């Protein structure tokens, strides 16, 4: 009886049936966290361990190139950006000097770092290597893979910016992003790679509704058939930057990216939740209401070292559309832990158990 009541409640909240044409928010996929991250050089890791062993443990992972992650079925990527409008701001990281002094060849692309434009890496000076050193390169790699696989599930890209002075001493401070010119330049870089037909935008999702919040609750997201082969982007930044991004763009009119806003605000369509063990019930409500949610299954190598799948199971059960891990199938395993996160039956995509309780099979 409880199961029947639950199914009825979900249906009344907007959950899709297994037989209905699915929308892009009816799907749950495996994603990756800090998807661009390259291996920290040995000499740099040794210095980090000497200064802060716990922090070093949390950084001891890295990823396959973006295209190979997509080959493995990953359909949500995260890219960290740093504004560099003049070029050269991050061209001489301290870690590279340490690595060179130890005789390590890292492949650091200084020439690319000297050019103007958004750069991609994790932490200035210490976790400074990237599989795609500029935002444009990262997007081109994803776009190239996407064009070669035109029926793939929509790829969600989360763009994260840590743009405040670092807590660690000796780390270069980034430029703050609460600057309209920098955010306009960010949109311009995205659109330089992804034309309108390739990019799912707030304008498309909002349609004739007055707000994104109303659109996703009352009318829903695009059909999955219309979203396949395309990309959508979420800007994950502090509140002051989010406010500048929507200033003059009500409900994100004309913007290239969705934003992360409180669920009561007109721009709210996608939410980020760091810990599904704590906030699983909140995720479920948002998913029922039509929002897309990205959450995490592990962090800082903690769950991997313990072989703890509790957070992963909570993330999947919550119905969150993107469950992000550092340990998708085939991910590098520098610690030899043998820890892997997938959906049930080793799937990389399925219907959200909250949106489509009866379940379904989907090709990633």
PDB file of C-alpha atoms in Angstrom, residues 55-247:
ATOM      1  CA  UNK A  55      45.010  18.401   2.072  1.00  0.00           C
ATOM      2  CA  UNK A  56      47.479  16.383   0.009  1.00  0.00           C
ATOM      3  CA  UNK A  57      45.382  13.236   0.507  1.00  0.00           C
ATOM      4  CA  UNK A  58      42.324  15.089  -0.767  1.00  0.00           C
ATOM      5  CA  UNK A  59      44.129  16.126  -3.955  1.00  0.00           C
ATOM      6  CA  UNK A  60      45.567  12.699  -4.796  1.00  0.00           C
ATOM      7  CA  UNK A  61      43.373  11.879  -7.783  1.00  0.00           C
ATOM      8  CA  UNK A  62      43.172  12.903 -11.425  1.00  0.00           C
ATOM      9  CA  UNK A  63      41.152  12.202 -14.554  1.00  0.00           C
ATOM     10  CA  UNK A  64      41.167  10.852 -18.070  1.00  0.00           C
ATOM     11  CA  UNK A  65      40.995  13.406 -20.908  1.00  0.00           C
ATOM     12  CA  UNK A  66      37.463  14.728 -21.339  1.00  0.00           C
ATOM     13  CA  UNK A  67      36.785  12.770 -24.535  1.00  0.00           C
ATOM     14  CA  UNK A  68      37.785   9.508 -22.864  1.00  0.00           C
ATOM     15  CA  UNK A  69      35.487  10.266 -19.937  1.00  0.00           C
ATOM     16  CA  UNK A  70      32.658  10.770 -22.389  1.00  0.00           C
ATOM     17  CA  UNK A  71      33.619   7.483 -24.071  1.00  0.00           C
ATOM     18  CA  UNK A  72      33.211   5.840 -20.641  1.00  0.00           C
ATOM     19  CA  UNK A  73      29.659   7.164 -20.370  1.00  0.00           C
ATOM     20  CA  UNK A  74      30.228  10.233 -18.199  1.00  0.00           C
ATOM     21  CA  UNK A  75      27.578  12.825 -19.064  1.00  0.00           C
ATOM     22  CA  UNK A  76      28.247  15.584 -16.529  1.00  0.00           C
ATOM     23  CA  UNK A  77      31.558  17.415 -16.423  1.00  0.00           C
ATOM     24  CA  UNK A  78      32.962  20.073 -14.115  1.00  0.00           C
ATOM     25  CA  UNK A  79      35.410  22.743 -15.263  1.00  0.00           C
ATOM     26  CA  UNK A  80      37.102  25.219 -12.912  1.00  0.00           C
ATOM     27  CA  UNK A  81      37.863  28.591 -14.468  1.00  0.00           C
ATOM     28  CA  UNK A  82      40.120  31.540 -13.687  1.00  0.00           C
ATOM     29  CA  UNK A  83      39.748  34.886 -15.417  1.00  0.00           C
ATOM     30  CA  UNK A  84      42.865  36.058 -17.232  1.00  0.00           C
ATOM     31  CA  UNK A  85      41.805  38.838 -19.600  1.00  0.00           C
ATOM     32  CA  UNK A  86      45.329  40.091 -20.266  1.00  0.00           C
ATOM     33  CA  UNK A  87      47.026  36.698 -20.340  1.00  0.00           C
ATOM     34  CA  UNK A  88      50.031  35.535 -18.335  1.00  0.00           C
ATOM     35  CA  UNK A  89      48.497  35.759 -14.869  1.00  0.00           C
ATOM     36  CA  UNK A  90      49.067  32.040 -14.246  1.00  0.00           C
ATOM     37  CA  UNK A  91      52.013  31.445 -16.580  1.00  0.00           C
ATOM     38  CA  UNK A  92      54.616  30.881 -13.864  1.00  0.00           C
ATOM     39  CA  UNK A  93      53.131  28.696 -11.110  1.00  0.00           C
ATOM     40  CA  UNK A  94      55.352  27.957  -8.135  1.00  0.00           C
ATOM     41  CA  UNK A  95      54.697  24.236  -8.493  1.00  0.00           C
ATOM     42  CA  UNK A  96      56.180  24.162 -11.984  1.00  0.00           C
ATOM     43  CA  UNK A  97      59.409  25.651 -10.636  1.00  0.00           C
ATOM     44  CA  UNK A  98      59.503  22.926  -7.949  1.00  0.00           C
ATOM     45  CA  UNK A  99      58.892  20.217 -10.538  1.00  0.00           C
ATOM     46  CA  UNK A 100      61.561  21.535 -12.899  1.00  0.00           C
ATOM     47  CA  UNK A 101      64.064  21.765 -10.048  1.00  0.00           C
ATOM     48  CA  UNK A 102      63.413  18.064  -9.381  1.00  0.00           C
ATOM     49  CA  UNK A 103      63.911  17.226 -13.062  1.00  0.00           C
ATOM     50  CA  UNK A 104      60.246  16.436 -13.787  1.00  0.00           C
ATOM     51  CA  UNK A 105      58.745  17.085 -17.208  1.00  0.00           C
ATOM     52  CA  UNK A 106      55.110  18.009 -16.616  1.00  0.00           C
ATOM     53  CA  UNK A 107      53.880  19.105 -20.040  1.00  0.00           C
ATOM     54  CA  UNK A 108      52.868  22.488 -18.622  1.00  0.00           C
ATOM     55  CA  UNK A 109      51.709  24.651 -21.545  1.00  0.00           C
ATOM     56  CA  UNK A 110      53.120  28.051 -20.706  1.00  0.00           C
ATOM     57  CA  UNK A 111      52.467  29.409 -24.202  1.00  0.00           C
ATOM     58  CA  UNK A 112      48.727  28.830 -23.773  1.00  0.00           C
ATOM     59  CA  UNK A 113      48.857  30.445 -20.338  1.00  0.00           C
ATOM     60  CA  UNK A 114      50.345  33.605 -21.834  1.00  0.00           C
ATOM     61  CA  UNK A 115      47.322  34.121 -24.081  1.00  0.00           C
ATOM     62  CA  UNK A 116      44.275  36.128 -22.906  1.00  0.00           C
ATOM     63  CA  UNK A 117      41.196  34.203 -21.874  1.00  0.00           C
ATOM     64  CA  UNK A 118      39.797  31.947 -19.183  1.00  0.00           C
ATOM     65  CA  UNK A 119      42.207  29.337 -17.846  1.00  0.00           C
ATOM     66  CA  UNK A 120      41.319  25.936 -16.429  1.00  0.00           C
ATOM     67  CA  UNK A 121      42.977  24.279 -13.432  1.00  0.00           C
ATOM     68  CA  UNK A 122      42.158  23.497  -9.808  1.00  0.00           C
ATOM     69  CA  UNK A 123      44.342  25.545  -7.426  1.00  0.00           C
ATOM     70  CA  UNK A 124      46.853  28.213  -8.466  1.00  0.00           C
ATOM     71  CA  UNK A 125      50.506  27.250  -8.027  1.00  0.00           C
ATOM     72  CA  UNK A 126      49.998  23.756  -6.571  1.00  0.00           C
ATOM     73  CA  UNK A 127      47.279  21.947  -8.553  1.00  0.00           C
ATOM     74  CA  UNK A 128      47.944  23.872 -11.731  1.00  0.00           C
ATOM     75  CA  UNK A 129      48.025  21.185 -14.443  1.00  0.00           C
ATOM     76  CA  UNK A 130      44.989  20.520 -16.602  1.00  0.00           C
ATOM     77  CA  UNK A 131      43.970  18.191 -19.374  1.00  0.00           C
ATOM     78  CA  UNK A 132      42.676  21.263 -21.246  1.00  0.00           C
ATOM     79  CA  UNK A 133      44.379  24.431 -20.065  1.00  0.00           C
ATOM     80  CA  UNK A 134      41.847  26.953 -21.396  1.00  0.00           C
ATOM     81  CA  UNK A 135      38.066  27.014 -21.290  1.00  0.00           C
ATOM     82  CA  UNK A 136      37.896  27.230 -25.078  1.00  0.00           C
ATOM     83  CA  UNK A 137      40.048  24.099 -25.425  1.00  0.00           C
ATOM     84  CA  UNK A 138      37.897  22.193 -22.944  1.00  0.00           C
ATOM     85  CA  UNK A 139      34.701  23.170 -24.725  1.00  0.00           C
ATOM     86  CA  UNK A 140      36.157  22.321 -28.125  1.00  0.00           C
ATOM     87  CA  UNK A 141      37.106  18.864 -26.891  1.00  0.00           C
ATOM     88  CA  UNK A 142      33.586  18.257 -25.608  1.00  0.00           C
ATOM     89  CA  UNK A 143      32.013  19.713 -28.747  1.00  0.00           C
ATOM     90  CA  UNK A 144      34.193  17.598 -31.023  1.00  0.00           C
ATOM     91  CA  UNK A 145      33.233  14.434 -29.165  1.00  0.00           C
ATOM     92  CA  UNK A 146      29.585  15.466 -29.181  1.00  0.00           C
ATOM     93  CA  UNK A 147      29.519  16.049 -32.931  1.00  0.00           C
ATOM     94  CA  UNK A 148      31.042  12.606 -33.464  1.00  0.00           C
ATOM     95  CA  UNK A 149      28.341  11.018 -31.254  1.00  0.00           C
ATOM     96  CA  UNK A 150      25.215  13.002 -32.174  1.00  0.00           C
ATOM     97  CA  UNK A 151      22.689  10.847 -30.275  1.00  0.00           C
ATOM     98  CA  UNK A 152      24.303  11.079 -26.852  1.00  0.00           C
ATOM     99  CA  UNK A 153      22.361  12.135 -23.769  1.00  0.00           C
ATOM    100  CA  UNK A 154      22.638  15.885 -23.101  1.00  0.00           C
ATOM    101  CA  UNK A 155      25.969  16.733 -21.472  1.00  0.00           C
ATOM    102  CA  UNK A 156      25.793  18.961 -18.414  1.00  0.00           C
ATOM    103  CA  UNK A 157      28.881  21.109 -17.825  1.00  0.00           C
ATOM    104  CA  UNK A 158      29.264  22.775 -14.458  1.00  0.00           C
ATOM    105  CA  UNK A 159      31.585  25.773 -14.588  1.00  0.00           C
ATOM    106  CA  UNK A 160      32.979  26.496 -11.143  1.00  0.00           C
ATOM    107  CA  UNK A 161      34.938  29.576 -10.126  1.00  0.00           C
ATOM    108  CA  UNK A 162      36.873  29.943  -6.888  1.00  0.00           C
ATOM    109  CA  UNK A 163      37.466  33.683  -7.287  1.00  0.00           C
ATOM    110  CA  UNK A 164      38.234  34.866  -3.740  1.00  0.00           C
ATOM    111  CA  UNK A 165      41.643  35.156  -2.027  1.00  0.00           C
ATOM    112  CA  UNK A 166      42.905  31.682  -1.080  1.00  0.00           C
ATOM    113  CA  UNK A 167      43.221  30.569   2.523  1.00  0.00           C
ATOM    114  CA  UNK A 168      46.544  28.849   1.861  1.00  0.00           C
ATOM    115  CA  UNK A 169      49.591  31.136   2.146  1.00  0.00           C
ATOM    116  CA  UNK A 170      51.710  31.538  -0.966  1.00  0.00           C
ATOM    117  CA  UNK A 171      48.877  30.844  -3.421  1.00  0.00           C
ATOM    118  CA  UNK A 172      48.248  33.410  -6.147  1.00  0.00           C
ATOM    119  CA  UNK A 173      44.954  35.284  -5.751  1.00  0.00           C
ATOM    120  CA  UNK A 174      42.460  35.005  -8.622  1.00  0.00           C
ATOM    121  CA  UNK A 175      40.586  37.897 -10.176  1.00  0.00           C
ATOM    122  CA  UNK A 176      37.118  38.313  -8.632  1.00  0.00           C
ATOM    123  CA  UNK A 177      34.358  37.560 -11.121  1.00  0.00           C
ATOM    124  CA  UNK A 178      31.741  40.013  -9.864  1.00  0.00           C
ATOM    125  CA  UNK A 179      32.546  42.156 -12.904  1.00  0.00           C
ATOM    126  CA  UNK A 180      29.991  42.419 -15.750  1.00  0.00           C
ATOM    127  CA  UNK A 181      32.735  42.630 -18.376  1.00  0.00           C
ATOM    128  CA  UNK A 182      34.344  39.377 -17.205  1.00  0.00           C
ATOM    129  CA  UNK A 183      31.008  37.551 -17.177  1.00  0.00           C
ATOM    130  CA  UNK A 184      30.110  38.856 -20.626  1.00  0.00           C
ATOM    131  CA  UNK A 185      33.509  37.625 -21.807  1.00  0.00           C
ATOM    132  CA  UNK A 186      32.765  34.224 -20.281  1.00  0.00           C
ATOM    133  CA  UNK A 187      29.505  33.973 -22.220  1.00  0.00           C
ATOM    134  CA  UNK A 188      31.349  35.069 -25.365  1.00  0.00           C
ATOM    135  CA  UNK A 189      33.940  32.305 -25.001  1.00  0.00           C
ATOM    136  CA  UNK A 190      31.194  29.720 -24.618  1.00  0.00           C
ATOM    137  CA  UNK A 191      29.296  30.976 -27.659  1.00  0.00           C
ATOM    138  CA  UNK A 192      32.517  31.073 -29.701  1.00  0.00           C
ATOM    139  CA  UNK A 193      32.591  27.275 -29.470  1.00  0.00           C
ATOM    140  CA  UNK A 194      28.930  26.291 -29.068  1.00  0.00           C
ATOM    141  CA  UNK A 195      26.431  27.800 -31.539  1.00  0.00           C
ATOM    142  CA  UNK A 196      22.738  28.059 -30.575  1.00  0.00           C
ATOM    143  CA  UNK A 197      21.810  24.698 -32.089  1.00  0.00           C
ATOM    144  CA  UNK A 198      24.401  22.967 -29.902  1.00  0.00           C
ATOM    145  CA  UNK A 199      23.692  24.776 -26.629  1.00  0.00           C
ATOM    146  CA  UNK A 200      20.550  24.420 -24.502  1.00  0.00           C
ATOM    147  CA  UNK A 201      20.057  27.900 -23.044  1.00  0.00           C
ATOM    148  CA  UNK A 202      17.837  29.512 -20.404  1.00  0.00           C
ATOM    149  CA  UNK A 203      15.901  31.255 -23.199  1.00  0.00           C
ATOM    150  CA  UNK A 204      15.001  27.944 -24.804  1.00  0.00           C
ATOM    151  CA  UNK A 205      13.879  26.362 -21.545  1.00  0.00           C
ATOM    152  CA  UNK A 206      11.962  29.428 -20.362  1.00  0.00           C
ATOM    153  CA  UNK A 207      10.023  29.803 -23.612  1.00  0.00           C
ATOM    154  CA  UNK A 208       7.031  32.080 -23.031  1.00  0.00           C
ATOM    155  CA  UNK A 209       7.045  31.678 -19.252  1.00  0.00           C
ATOM    156  CA  UNK A 210       7.912  34.703 -17.138  1.00  0.00           C
ATOM    157  CA  UNK A 211      10.640  32.872 -15.207  1.00  0.00           C
ATOM    158  CA  UNK A 212      12.791  29.776 -15.393  1.00  0.00           C
ATOM    159  CA  UNK A 213      11.367  28.674 -12.071  1.00  0.00           C
ATOM    160  CA  UNK A 214       7.830  28.648 -13.466  1.00  0.00           C
ATOM    161  CA  UNK A 215       8.909  27.137 -16.774  1.00  0.00           C
ATOM    162  CA  UNK A 216      10.522  24.011 -15.341  1.00  0.00           C
ATOM    163  CA  UNK A 217       7.701  23.466 -12.841  1.00  0.00           C
ATOM    164  CA  UNK A 218       4.736  24.163 -15.121  1.00  0.00           C
ATOM    165  CA  UNK A 219       5.958  23.259 -18.615  1.00  0.00           C
ATOM    166  CA  UNK A 220       9.044  21.125 -18.038  1.00  0.00           C
ATOM    167  CA  UNK A 221      12.403  20.784 -19.741  1.00  0.00           C
ATOM    168  CA  UNK A 222      12.891  19.971 -23.433  1.00  0.00           C
ATOM    169  CA  UNK A 223      12.092  16.459 -24.526  1.00  0.00           C
ATOM    170  CA  UNK A 224      15.006  14.085 -24.364  1.00  0.00           C
ATOM    171  CA  UNK A 225      14.744  13.521 -28.100  1.00  0.00           C
ATOM    172  CA  UNK A 226      15.339  17.251 -28.667  1.00  0.00           C
ATOM    173  CA  UNK A 227      18.159  17.450 -26.102  1.00  0.00           C
ATOM    174  CA  UNK A 228      20.224  14.525 -27.343  1.00  0.00           C
ATOM    175  CA  UNK A 229      23.486  15.553 -28.954  1.00  0.00           C
ATOM    176  CA  UNK A 230      23.500  18.900 -27.129  1.00  0.00           C
ATOM    177  CA  UNK A 231      25.167  20.575 -24.148  1.00  0.00           C
ATOM    178  CA  UNK A 232      23.960  22.765 -21.295  1.00  0.00           C
ATOM    179  CA  UNK A 233      26.040  24.720 -18.804  1.00  0.00           C
ATOM    180  CA  UNK A 234      25.585  25.729 -15.170  1.00  0.00           C
ATOM    181  CA  UNK A 235      27.555  28.574 -13.599  1.00  0.00           C
ATOM    182  CA  UNK A 236      28.549  27.530 -10.054  1.00  0.00           C
ATOM    183  CA  UNK A 237      29.807  30.659  -8.289  1.00  0.00           C
ATOM    184  CA  UNK A 238      29.342  32.643  -5.087  1.00  0.00           C
ATOM    185  CA  UNK A 239      26.141  34.639  -4.689  1.00  0.00           C
ATOM    186  CA  UNK A 240      27.660  38.032  -5.533  1.00  0.00           C
ATOM    187  CA  UNK A 241      28.815  36.718  -8.914  1.00  0.00           C
ATOM    188  CA  UNK A 242      25.470  35.024  -9.596  1.00  0.00           C
ATOM    189  CA  UNK A 243      23.725  38.327  -8.919  1.00  0.00           C
ATOM    190  CA  UNK A 244      25.942  40.176 -11.391  1.00  0.00           C
ATOM    191  CA  UNK A 245      25.375  37.455 -13.990  1.00  0.00           C
ATOM    192  CA  UNK A 246      21.601  37.980 -13.929  1.00  0.00           C
ATOM    193  CA  UNK A 247      21.707  41.788 -13.593  1.00  0.00           C
TER     194      UNK A 247
END
